[in-house]
Amino acid sequence: MLGFYSRTLIALAVALALSLMAWPWHGPLGTALAFIALLLLILAFHVRQLGKLHAWLKNPTMEQVPESFGTWEAVYHRLYQMVRTQFRSQQKLSSALDRFISAGEAMPDGVVVLNEKDRIEWCNPVAMRHFGLDRRQDIGQQISYLVRNPDFVEYLHALDYAHPLNFRPSRSQELLLSVQLVPFDSTRKLLISRDITQLEKVQTVLRDFVANVSHELRTPLTVIGGFLETLLDLEHPDPAATTRYMRLMLDQAKRMQRIVEDLLILSRLENGQNQSRDEPVNIPQMLQSIFADAQTISADRHHITLDLATEFHVLGNRDELYSAFSNLVSNAIRYTPEGGDIRLVWKTENRRAVFSVTDTGIGIDPQHIPRLTERFYRVDKGRSRDTGGTGLGLAIVKHILLRHHATLEIQSQPGMGSCFQACFPPDRLAVQAASPAMIAKP
Ligand code: ADP
């Protein structure tokens, strides 16, 4: 391959040789003129090539690198190689950048890149949701203009980012964010945001639960402690009074025991422990037994009836279903004054099997109904405790029904009575071999 200068020299040598050929006819002057003319031609060729190069440089693409010959062929060949190398490294860089951007976009946390003046350079979709940002118009904007929470603005300007900050964005108060600023690149910052609304709710429930349990256990403990002190202070305790105190203490001890037992049942249900395989449970037979128990507990104070309108069995856990159904029945007895009616029915309705307990008791104000299945929620605390309630019965019922894909429906009117219904979907129903026609089609 000839070098850059040798090609130029050859071109000049050819021009000189051609002009010398004119010497015999036109003498030295003609030769000189011919050489000048050839030089001008070479110059014109180079100017034209420069023009092509200039035009290409305005929009340099790999496909349109100019082509030529001689000296310019070498120049263009070099150019083509340079452009190709640059194009490849650009491609590598942009695919690396694309990968980083897609990773940032896919992050479950919000990410905002801030420049040295706290203006937004980039943000991912989660951050857009958290802070209500719009990438089309908010890029380049100062973050403190868009996230105006005073705590956040103070955190941003305090320059101490060792700990995260929790705050509720003013545009959506139900959202609780944990944000942390991470300086990088000597001037820039990453703003990372995480939605901790659910976590906070769980912590609140846990705090309330601990407070409730302590409260529930403290009352009977105080009573027992009080009686014990009284007994200790008595110099000559009267046996009849002692027996009475003992009975009262036993009542309180039993109450604590019931609370602890219910709590253990709830915790087992919530942790999904002891989940034996589901089997067909003979509900009509089970209800006969619950009905007999109800009559014993009521001791003829109520008029109780049982109506088995269907023979469906339910796929599930017998002990759990027994516990849920008897909870509903025992509530009806406890919240229905003497002489009231309690009606137990096992029936089908809209392809579901329904166990309903209807009473003519004290009823419930509608505002309480959505909260009845919360742990320790009671409409009338005194009445619940007096009748041996723990405030956990319906929470247990809800969990058991949930495990059986069933729902609890409550209708009630103060002073008129209540109706609690456990409704089982078709895929939970089974029937004795004797009456296959009754199998519900899901
Ligand atoms: P408790 O042990 O207090 O009965 P539950 O969880 O079983 O706890 O019930 C929660 C609350 O729902 C009760 O305190 C009571 O106020 C109300 N409740 C439940 N069943 C009935 C009912 N059949 N009639 C009236 N109120 C009821």
GROMACS .gro file of C-alpha atoms and ligand atoms in nm:
model
  469
    1MET     CA    1   0.000   0.000   0.000
    2LEU     CA    2   0.137   0.336  -0.100
    3GLY     CA    3   0.177   0.608   0.164
    4PHE     CA    4  -0.009   0.935   0.167
    5TYR     CA    5   0.287   1.148   0.047
    6SER     CA    6   0.410   0.898  -0.214
    7ARG     CA    7   0.068   0.911  -0.388
    8THR     CA    8   0.091   1.291  -0.402
    9LEU     CA    9   0.447   1.273  -0.531
   10ILE     CA   10   0.348   1.020  -0.798
   11ALA     CA   11   0.065   1.247  -0.914
   12LEU     CA   12   0.309   1.539  -0.939
   13ALA     CA   13   0.565   1.321  -1.119
   14VAL     CA   14   0.302   1.209  -1.373
   15ALA     CA   15   0.199   1.572  -1.431
   16LEU     CA   16   0.563   1.669  -1.485
   17ALA     CA   17   0.624   1.375  -1.721
   18LEU     CA   18   0.317   1.464  -1.929
   19SER     CA   19   0.419   1.831  -1.955
   20LEU     CA   20   0.772   1.735  -2.059
   21MET     CA   21   0.622   1.547  -2.349
   22ALA     CA   22   0.519   1.887  -2.493
   23TRP     CA   23   0.884   2.014  -2.493
   24PRO     CA   24   0.981   1.903  -2.851
   25TRP     CA   25   0.686   2.096  -3.002
   26HIS     CA   26   0.624   2.390  -2.769
   27GLY     CA   27   0.959   2.448  -2.605
   28PRO     CA   28   1.011   2.542  -2.237
   29LEU     CA   29   0.723   2.791  -2.219
   30GLY     CA   30   0.466   2.543  -2.353
   31THR     CA   31   0.597   2.278  -2.112
   32ALA     CA   32   0.569   2.515  -1.815
   33LEU     CA   33   0.215   2.615  -1.917
   34ALA     CA   34   0.117   2.248  -1.956
   35PHE     CA   35   0.261   2.170  -1.609
   36ILE     CA   36   0.073   2.464  -1.455
   37ALA     CA   37  -0.249   2.348  -1.624
   38LEU     CA   38  -0.201   1.996  -1.486
   39LEU     CA   39  -0.125   2.138  -1.140
   40LEU     CA   40  -0.448   2.337  -1.157
   41LEU     CA   41  -0.633   2.019  -1.252
   42ILE     CA   42  -0.484   1.839  -0.950
   43LEU     CA   43  -0.575   2.137  -0.732
   44ALA     CA   44  -0.934   2.135  -0.864
   45PHE     CA   45  -0.957   1.762  -0.785
   46HIS     CA   46  -0.842   1.824  -0.426
   47VAL     CA   47  -1.078   2.120  -0.379
   48ARG     CA   48  -1.365   1.903  -0.501
   49GLN     CA   49  -1.268   1.629  -0.256
   50LEU     CA   50  -1.248   1.884   0.024
   51GLY     CA   51  -1.600   1.998  -0.071
   52LYS     CA   52  -1.725   1.637  -0.050
   53LEU     CA   53  -1.558   1.595   0.288
   54HIS     CA   54  -1.706   1.919   0.414
   55ALA     CA   55  -2.054   1.814   0.300
   56TRP     CA   56  -2.019   1.474   0.470
   57LEU     CA   57  -1.893   1.628   0.795
   58LYS     CA   58  -2.222   1.818   0.828
   59ASN     CA   59  -2.401   1.485   0.876
   60PRO     CA   60  -2.144   1.209   0.924
   61THR     CA   61  -2.300   0.865   0.877
   62MET     CA   62  -2.127   0.535   0.817
   63GLU     CA   63  -2.329   0.457   0.504
   64GLN     CA   64  -2.239   0.778   0.325
   65VAL     CA   65  -1.862   0.803   0.377
   66PRO     CA   66  -1.745   0.953   0.038
   67GLU     CA   67  -1.548   0.736  -0.203
   68SER     CA   68  -1.253   0.843  -0.417
   69PHE     CA   69  -0.912   0.735  -0.541
   70GLY     CA   70  -0.549   0.824  -0.494
   71THR     CA   71  -0.462   1.025  -0.184
   72TRP     CA   72  -0.827   1.069  -0.093
   73GLU     CA   73  -0.895   0.699  -0.105
   74ALA     CA   74  -0.653   0.657   0.189
   75VAL     CA   75  -0.812   0.952   0.375
   76TYR     CA   76  -1.166   0.820   0.328
   77HIS     CA   77  -1.063   0.468   0.423
   78ARG     CA   78  -0.921   0.602   0.754
   79LEU     CA   79  -1.236   0.806   0.808
   80TYR     CA   80  -1.453   0.502   0.749
   81GLN     CA   81  -1.257   0.300   1.006
   82MET     CA   82  -1.280   0.581   1.264
   83VAL     CA   83  -1.651   0.626   1.214
   84ARG     CA   84  -1.709   0.250   1.238
   85THR     CA   85  -1.512   0.222   1.566
   86GLN     CA   86  -1.694   0.522   1.708
   87PHE     CA   87  -2.030   0.384   1.596
   88ARG     CA   88  -1.959   0.047   1.765
   89SER     CA   89  -1.850   0.201   2.095
   90GLN     CA   90  -2.153   0.431   2.081
   91GLN     CA   91  -2.375   0.126   2.032
   92LYS     CA   92  -2.210  -0.047   2.330
   93LEU     CA   93  -2.251   0.261   2.546
   94SER     CA   94  -2.610   0.315   2.452
   95SER     CA   95  -2.704  -0.050   2.514
   96ALA     CA   96  -2.529  -0.032   2.856
   97LEU     CA   97  -2.723   0.287   2.927
   98ASP     CA   98  -3.047   0.121   2.812
   99ARG     CA   99  -2.980  -0.168   3.050
  100PHE     CA  100  -2.921   0.070   3.342
  101ILE     CA  101  -3.234   0.267   3.257
  102SER     CA  102  -3.446  -0.049   3.233
  103ALA     CA  103  -3.304  -0.168   3.567
  104GLY     CA  104  -3.394   0.169   3.719
  105GLU     CA  105  -3.740   0.159   3.565
  106ALA     CA  106  -3.802  -0.191   3.700
  107MET     CA  107  -3.698  -0.107   4.056
  108PRO     CA  108  -3.973  -0.155   4.315
  109ASP     CA  109  -3.858   0.164   4.489
  110GLY     CA  110  -3.886   0.515   4.353
  111VAL     CA  111  -3.558   0.660   4.216
  112VAL     CA  112  -3.496   1.025   4.124
  113VAL     CA  113  -3.156   1.151   4.003
  114LEU     CA  114  -3.093   1.509   4.120
  115ASN     CA  115  -2.818   1.736   3.987
  116GLU     CA  116  -2.602   1.971   4.194
  117LYS     CA  117  -2.888   2.223   4.211
  118ASP     CA  118  -3.141   1.959   4.320
  119ARG     CA  119  -3.307   1.965   3.979
  120ILE     CA  120  -3.454   1.643   3.845
  121GLU     CA  121  -3.239   1.472   3.579
  122TRP     CA  122  -3.427   1.144   3.564
  123CYS     CA  123  -3.689   0.949   3.759
  124ASN     CA  124  -3.848   0.606   3.735
  125PRO     CA  125  -4.224   0.531   3.715
  126VAL     CA  126  -4.249   0.440   4.088
  127ALA     CA  127  -4.104   0.781   4.184
  128MET     CA  128  -4.353   0.945   3.943
  129ARG     CA  129  -4.633   0.771   4.135
  130HIS     CA  130  -4.490   0.849   4.479
  131PHE     CA  131  -4.427   1.219   4.415
  132GLY     CA  132  -4.685   1.283   4.141
  133LEU     CA  133  -4.412   1.369   3.887
  134ASP     CA  134  -4.461   1.394   3.512
  135ARG     CA  135  -4.146   1.311   3.317
  136ARG     CA  136  -4.248   1.522   3.017
  137GLN     CA  137  -4.265   1.848   3.210
  138ASP     CA  138  -4.086   1.796   3.542
  139ILE     CA  139  -3.738   1.701   3.419
  140GLY     CA  140  -3.513   1.997   3.501
  141GLN     CA  141  -3.744   2.124   3.774
  142GLN     CA  142  -3.630   2.181   4.133
  143ILE     CA  143  -3.747   1.885   4.344
  144SER     CA  144  -3.845   2.113   4.637
  145TYR     CA  145  -4.094   2.297   4.406
  146LEU     CA  146  -4.266   1.969   4.327
  147VAL     CA  147  -4.242   1.792   4.665
  148ARG     CA  148  -4.341   2.072   4.897
  149ASN     CA  149  -4.370   1.882   5.223
  150PRO     CA  150  -4.189   2.102   5.483
  151ASP     CA  151  -4.017   1.802   5.648
  152PHE     CA  152  -3.886   1.689   5.311
  153VAL     CA  153  -3.760   2.035   5.216
  154GLU     CA  154  -3.582   2.062   5.553
  155TYR     CA  155  -3.431   1.713   5.507
  156LEU     CA  156  -3.312   1.807   5.157
  157HIS     CA  157  -3.140   2.122   5.279
  158ALA     CA  158  -3.003   1.982   5.607
  159LEU     CA  159  -2.744   1.779   5.409
  160ASP     CA  160  -2.750   1.503   5.672
  161TYR     CA  161  -2.875   1.197   5.490
  162ALA     CA  162  -2.762   0.926   5.734
  163HIS     CA  163  -3.122   0.831   5.818
  164PRO     CA  164  -3.435   0.804   5.604
  165LEU     CA  165  -3.728   1.042   5.647
  166ASN     CA  166  -4.090   0.925   5.671
  167PHE     CA  167  -4.362   1.159   5.551
  168ARG     CA  168  -4.702   1.170   5.384
  169PRO     CA  169  -4.696   1.356   5.049
  170SER     CA  170  -4.946   1.641   5.064
  171ARG     CA  171  -5.121   1.533   4.740
  172SER     CA  172  -5.201   1.185   4.876
  173GLN     CA  173  -5.234   1.178   5.251
  174GLU     CA  174  -5.308   0.806   5.280
  175LEU     CA  175  -4.962   0.725   5.139
  176LEU     CA  176  -4.668   0.699   5.382
  177LEU     CA  177  -4.325   0.725   5.220
  178SER     CA  178  -3.982   0.651   5.356
  179VAL     CA  179  -3.728   0.856   5.155
  180GLN     CA  180  -3.351   0.865   5.166
  181LEU     CA  181  -3.105   1.083   4.978
  182VAL     CA  182  -2.782   0.920   4.865
  183PRO     CA  183  -2.508   1.158   4.740
  184PHE     CA  184  -2.297   1.024   4.451
  185ASP     CA  185  -2.066   1.151   4.181
  186SER     CA  186  -1.949   1.435   4.417
  187THR     CA  187  -2.239   1.669   4.320
  188ARG     CA  188  -2.541   1.457   4.232
  189LYS     CA  189  -2.791   1.283   4.460
  190LEU     CA  190  -3.016   0.982   4.433
  191LEU     CA  191  -3.356   1.021   4.598
  192ILE     CA  192  -3.487   0.675   4.689
  193SER     CA  193  -3.849   0.643   4.803
  194ARG     CA  194  -4.033   0.342   4.946
  195ASP     CA  195  -4.405   0.300   5.014
  196ILE     CA  196  -4.434   0.190   5.381
  197THR     CA  197  -4.810   0.248   5.416
  198GLN     CA  198  -4.884  -0.122   5.457
  199LEU     CA  199  -4.595  -0.175   5.698
  200GLU     CA  200  -4.716   0.112   5.914
  201LYS     CA  201  -5.070  -0.033   5.916
  202VAL     CA  202  -4.938  -0.372   6.029
  203GLN     CA  203  -4.734  -0.202   6.302
  204THR     CA  204  -5.039  -0.006   6.419
  205VAL     CA  205  -5.250  -0.324   6.428
  206LEU     CA  206  -4.975  -0.495   6.626
  207ARG     CA  207  -4.946  -0.204   6.870
  208ASP     CA  208  -5.325  -0.193   6.917
  209PHE     CA  209  -5.333  -0.567   6.963
  210VAL     CA  210  -5.067  -0.567   7.236
  211ALA     CA  211  -5.248  -0.278   7.409
  212ASN     CA  212  -5.582  -0.462   7.386
  213VAL     CA  213  -5.447  -0.793   7.516
  214SER     CA  214  -5.275  -0.618   7.808
  215HIS     CA  215  -5.593  -0.432   7.887
  216GLU     CA  216  -5.810  -0.745   7.865
  217LEU     CA  217  -5.582  -0.943   8.095
  218ARG     CA  218  -5.515  -0.658   8.338
  219THR     CA  219  -5.880  -0.627   8.443
  220PRO     CA  220  -5.925  -0.986   8.572
  221LEU     CA  221  -5.575  -0.980   8.721
  222THR     CA  222  -5.660  -0.662   8.914
  223VAL     CA  223  -5.979  -0.824   9.043
  224ILE     CA  224  -5.795  -1.141   9.153
  225GLY     CA  225  -5.517  -0.932   9.315
  226GLY     CA  226  -5.778  -0.723   9.502
  227PHE     CA  227  -5.955  -1.028   9.645
  228LEU     CA  228  -5.629  -1.190   9.747
  229GLU     CA  229  -5.524  -0.873   9.931
  230THR     CA  230  -5.862  -0.857  10.107
  231LEU     CA  231  -5.831  -1.221  10.213
  232LEU     CA  232  -5.479  -1.164  10.344
  233ASP     CA  233  -5.593  -0.859  10.543
  234LEU     CA  234  -5.874  -1.050  10.713
  235GLU     CA  235  -5.760  -1.175  11.053
  236HIS     CA  236  -6.046  -1.418  11.096
  237PRO     CA  237  -6.181  -1.487  10.749
  238ASP     CA  238  -6.542  -1.592  10.735
  239PRO     CA  239  -6.553  -1.926  10.546
  240ALA     CA  240  -6.866  -1.824  10.351
  241ALA     CA  241  -6.704  -1.496  10.239
  242THR     CA  242  -6.382  -1.678  10.153
  243THR     CA  243  -6.572  -1.924   9.935
  244ARG     CA  244  -6.751  -1.633   9.763
  245TYR     CA  245  -6.420  -1.456   9.695
  246MET     CA  246  -6.269  -1.780   9.570
  247ARG     CA  247  -6.560  -1.826   9.328
  248LEU     CA  248  -6.524  -1.471   9.199
  249MET     CA  249  -6.150  -1.523   9.152
  250LEU     CA  250  -6.215  -1.850   8.971
  251ASP     CA  251  -6.452  -1.666   8.734
  252GLN     CA  252  -6.180  -1.416   8.652
  253ALA     CA  253  -5.919  -1.691   8.610
  254LYS     CA  254  -6.158  -1.870   8.371
  255ARG     CA  255  -6.208  -1.549   8.179
  256MET     CA  256  -5.833  -1.508   8.134
  257GLN     CA  257  -5.811  -1.869   8.029
  258ARG     CA  258  -6.083  -1.817   7.764
  259ILE     CA  259  -5.904  -1.510   7.630
  260VAL     CA  260  -5.571  -1.694   7.608
  261GLU     CA  261  -5.735  -1.997   7.444
  262ASP     CA  262  -5.912  -1.777   7.187
  263LEU     CA  263  -5.587  -1.592   7.117
  264LEU     CA  264  -5.409  -1.921   7.059
  265ILE     CA  265  -5.685  -2.036   6.821
  266LEU     CA  266  -5.659  -1.708   6.631
  267SER     CA  267  -5.283  -1.725   6.609
  268ARG     CA  268  -5.298  -2.087   6.484
  269LEU     CA  269  -5.553  -1.984   6.222
  270GLU     CA  270  -5.351  -1.682   6.114
  271ASN     CA  271  -5.030  -1.882   6.087
  272GLY     CA  272  -5.211  -2.152   5.893
  273GLN     CA  273  -5.095  -2.414   6.143
  274ASN     CA  274  -5.266  -2.753   6.180
  275GLN     CA  275  -5.412  -2.726   5.832
  276SER     CA  276  -5.523  -3.083   5.794
  277ARG     CA  277  -5.649  -3.204   5.457
  278ASP     CA  278  -6.004  -3.092   5.385
  279GLU     CA  279  -6.265  -3.366   5.413
  280PRO     CA  280  -6.644  -3.372   5.372
  281VAL     CA  281  -6.797  -3.254   5.701
  282ASN     CA  282  -7.148  -3.372   5.773
  283ILE     CA  283  -7.302  -3.033   5.854
  284PRO     CA  284  -7.659  -3.156   5.928
  285GLN     CA  285  -7.521  -3.400   6.186
  286MET     CA  286  -7.291  -3.134   6.331
  287LEU     CA  287  -7.579  -2.887   6.360
  288GLN     CA  288  -7.786  -3.144   6.552
  289SER     CA  289  -7.508  -3.155   6.810
  290ILE     CA  290  -7.472  -2.773   6.820
  291PHE     CA  291  -7.850  -2.745   6.855
  292ALA     CA  292  -7.843  -2.981   7.157
  293ASP     CA  293  -7.559  -2.777   7.315
  294ALA     CA  294  -7.753  -2.455   7.254
  295GLN     CA  295  -8.055  -2.588   7.435
  296THR     CA  296  -7.839  -2.684   7.733
  297ILE     CA  297  -7.671  -2.341   7.744
  298SER     CA  298  -8.000  -2.156   7.701
  299ALA     CA  299  -8.165  -2.368   7.972
  300ASP     CA  300  -8.511  -2.302   7.829
  301ARG     CA  301  -8.468  -1.925   7.842
  302HIS     CA  302  -8.509  -1.907   7.461
  303HIS     CA  303  -8.717  -2.074   7.197
  304ILE     CA  304  -8.458  -2.239   6.969
  305THR     CA  305  -8.536  -2.418   6.640
  306LEU     CA  306  -8.327  -2.603   6.384
  307ASP     CA  307  -8.428  -2.630   6.018
  308LEU     CA  308  -8.216  -2.860   5.797
  309ALA     CA  309  -8.341  -2.763   5.452
  310THR     CA  310  -8.045  -2.921   5.272
  311GLU     CA  311  -7.820  -3.224   5.324
  312PHE     CA  312  -7.506  -3.072   5.182
  313HIS     CA  313  -7.176  -3.151   5.346
  314VAL     CA  314  -6.894  -2.899   5.336
  315LEU     CA  315  -6.534  -2.972   5.240
  316GLY     CA  316  -6.325  -2.851   5.527
  317ASN     CA  317  -6.209  -2.900   5.881
  318ARG     CA  318  -6.473  -3.033   6.121
  319ASP     CA  319  -6.331  -2.883   6.441
  320GLU     CA  320  -6.295  -2.540   6.286
  321LEU     CA  321  -6.645  -2.541   6.138
  322TYR     CA  322  -6.785  -2.661   6.472
  323SER     CA  323  -6.607  -2.376   6.649
  324ALA     CA  324  -6.731  -2.113   6.397
  325PHE     CA  325  -7.094  -2.230   6.398
  326SER     CA  326  -7.115  -2.266   6.775
  327ASN     CA  327  -6.965  -1.918   6.817
  328LEU     CA  328  -7.251  -1.773   6.612
  329VAL     CA  329  -7.509  -1.973   6.808
  330SER     CA  330  -7.359  -1.886   7.146
  331ASN     CA  331  -7.363  -1.514   7.049
  332ALA     CA  332  -7.731  -1.540   6.959
  333ILE     CA  333  -7.803  -1.691   7.302
  334ARG     CA  334  -7.590  -1.433   7.484
  335TYR     CA  335  -7.734  -1.130   7.305
  336THR     CA  336  -8.100  -1.240   7.310
  337PRO     CA  337  -8.299  -1.165   7.624
  338GLU     CA  338  -8.502  -1.434   7.790
  339GLY     CA  339  -8.810  -1.544   7.595
  340GLY     CA  340  -8.655  -1.456   7.257
  341ASP     CA  341  -8.648  -1.677   6.944
  342ILE     CA  342  -8.334  -1.824   6.789
  343ARG     CA  343  -8.360  -1.994   6.453
  344LEU     CA  344  -8.082  -2.211   6.305
  345VAL     CA  345  -8.115  -2.293   5.934
  346TRP     CA  346  -7.899  -2.494   5.692
  347LYS     CA  347  -8.018  -2.420   5.338
  348THR     CA  348  -7.912  -2.352   4.978
  349GLU     CA  349  -7.947  -2.011   4.825
  350ASN     CA  350  -7.814  -1.895   4.484
  351ARG     CA  351  -7.609  -2.217   4.451
  352ARG     CA  352  -7.442  -2.146   4.784
  353ALA     CA  353  -7.502  -2.338   5.107
  354VAL     CA  354  -7.589  -2.108   5.394
  355PHE     CA  355  -7.590  -2.155   5.769
  356SER     CA  356  -7.798  -1.878   5.921
  357VAL     CA  357  -7.854  -1.789   6.285
  358THR     CA  358  -8.143  -1.551   6.332
  359ASP     CA  359  -8.231  -1.410   6.673
  360THR     CA  360  -8.481  -1.163   6.812
  361GLY     CA  361  -8.217  -1.017   7.044
  362ILE     CA  362  -8.077  -0.672   7.115
  363GLY     CA  363  -7.958  -0.614   6.758
  364ILE     CA  364  -7.664  -0.401   6.642
  365ASP     CA  365  -7.644  -0.042   6.520
  366PRO     CA  366  -7.539  -0.047   6.148
  367GLN     CA  367  -7.227   0.165   6.218
  368HIS     CA  368  -7.075  -0.122   6.421
  369ILE     CA  369  -7.141  -0.401   6.172
  370PRO     CA  370  -6.828  -0.355   5.950
  371ARG     CA  371  -6.603  -0.369   6.260
  372LEU     CA  372  -6.756  -0.667   6.443
  373THR     CA  373  -6.494  -0.914   6.319
  374GLU     CA  374  -6.203  -0.701   6.448
  375ARG     CA  375  -6.023  -0.850   6.745
  376PHE     CA  376  -6.168  -0.724   7.077
  377TYR     CA  377  -6.431  -0.509   6.905
  378ARG     CA  378  -6.750  -0.506   7.111
  379VAL     CA  379  -7.062  -0.297   7.081
  380ASP     CA  380  -7.141  -0.319   7.450
  381LYS     CA  381  -6.830  -0.406   7.652
  382GLY     CA  382  -7.018  -0.464   7.978
  383ARG     CA  383  -7.269  -0.703   7.823
  384SER     CA  384  -6.999  -0.896   7.639
  385ARG     CA  385  -6.795  -0.949   7.959
  386ASP     CA  386  -7.096  -1.025   8.176
  387THR     CA  387  -7.193  -1.303   7.940
  388GLY     CA  388  -6.841  -1.447   7.929
  389GLY     CA  389  -6.738  -1.293   7.594
  390THR     CA  390  -6.376  -1.241   7.494
  391GLY     CA  391  -6.439  -1.009   7.199
  392LEU     CA  392  -6.255  -1.259   6.979
  393GLY     CA  393  -6.542  -1.488   6.874
  394LEU     CA  394  -6.634  -1.323   6.544
  395ALA     CA  395  -6.265  -1.268   6.456
  396ILE     CA  396  -6.222  -1.645   6.487
  397VAL     CA  397  -6.539  -1.705   6.281
  398LYS     CA  398  -6.410  -1.474   6.006
  399HIS     CA  399  -6.075  -1.653   5.985
  400ILE     CA  400  -6.231  -1.997   5.978
  401LEU     CA  401  -6.476  -1.897   5.705
  402LEU     CA  402  -6.197  -1.734   5.506
  403ARG     CA  403  -6.004  -2.061   5.517
  404HIS     CA  404  -6.314  -2.234   5.376
  405HIS     CA  405  -6.361  -1.967   5.103
  406ALA     CA  406  -6.686  -1.875   5.277
  407THR     CA  407  -6.816  -1.531   5.373
  408LEU     CA  408  -6.990  -1.392   5.678
  409GLU     CA  409  -7.296  -1.179   5.610
  410ILE     CA  410  -7.455  -0.980   5.893
  411GLN     CA  411  -7.793  -0.810   5.902
  412SER     CA  412  -7.919  -0.646   6.216
  413GLN     CA  413  -8.138  -0.375   6.356
  414PRO     CA  414  -8.112  -0.240   6.708
  415GLY     CA  415  -8.391  -0.380   6.922
  416MET     CA  416  -8.516  -0.607   6.642
  417GLY     CA  417  -8.259  -0.886   6.633
  418SER     CA  418  -7.977  -1.006   6.411
  419CYS     CA  419  -7.908  -1.255   6.135
  420PHE     CA  420  -7.556  -1.395   6.091
  421GLN     CA  421  -7.501  -1.606   5.778
  422ALA     CA  422  -7.203  -1.823   5.685
  423CYS     CA  423  -7.219  -1.869   5.306
  424PHE     CA  424  -7.021  -2.148   5.133
  425PRO     CA  425  -6.948  -2.133   4.758
  426PRO     CA  426  -7.044  -2.428   4.529
  427ASP     CA  427  -6.685  -2.559   4.506
  428ARG     CA  428  -6.687  -2.623   4.883
  429LEU     CA  429  -6.995  -2.839   4.882
  430ALA     CA  430  -7.014  -3.216   4.891
  431VAL     CA  431  -7.310  -3.441   4.929
  432GLN     CA  432  -7.378  -3.794   5.048
  433ALA     CA  433  -7.356  -4.066   4.781
  434ALA     CA  434  -7.728  -4.129   4.828
  435SER     CA  435  -7.837  -3.806   4.662
  436PRO     CA  436  -7.592  -3.722   4.382
  437ALA     CA  437  -7.852  -3.503   4.212
  438MET     CA  438  -7.787  -3.242   4.476
  439ILE     CA  439  -7.421  -3.191   4.386
  440ALA     CA  440  -7.387  -2.825   4.298
  441LYS     CA  441  -7.223  -2.750   3.967
  442PRO     CA  442  -6.955  -2.486   4.013
  443ADP     P1  443  -6.794  -1.125   7.226
  443ADP     O1  444  -6.712  -1.222   7.294
  443ADP     O2  445  -6.787  -0.990   7.285
  443ADP     O3  446  -6.934  -1.171   7.203
  443ADP     P2  447  -6.767  -1.149   6.942
  443ADP     O4  448  -6.648  -1.128   6.856
  443ADP     O5  449  -6.830  -1.283   6.938
  443ADP     O6  450  -6.723  -1.106   7.086
  443ADP     O7  451  -6.876  -1.040   6.900
  443ADP     C1  452  -6.837  -0.907   6.886
  443ADP     C2  453  -6.948  -0.814   6.923
  443ADP     O8  454  -7.054  -0.829   6.827
  443ADP     C3  455  -7.011  -0.847   7.054
  443ADP     O9  456  -6.943  -0.784   7.159
  443ADP     C4  457  -7.151  -0.792   7.038
  443ADP    O10  458  -7.151  -0.655   7.069
  443ADP     C5  459  -7.180  -0.808   6.891
  443ADP     N1  460  -7.262  -0.927   6.861
  443ADP     C6  461  -7.221  -1.046   6.817
  443ADP     N2  462  -7.325  -1.130   6.796
  443ADP     C7  463  -7.437  -1.060   6.826
  443ADP     C8  464  -7.576  -1.089   6.824
  443ADP     N3  465  -7.625  -1.207   6.785
  443ADP     N4  466  -7.663  -0.992   6.862
  443ADP     C9  467  -7.616  -0.869   6.900
  443ADP     N5  468  -7.486  -0.836   6.903
  443ADP    C10  469  -7.396  -0.929   6.868
   0.00000   0.00000   0.00000
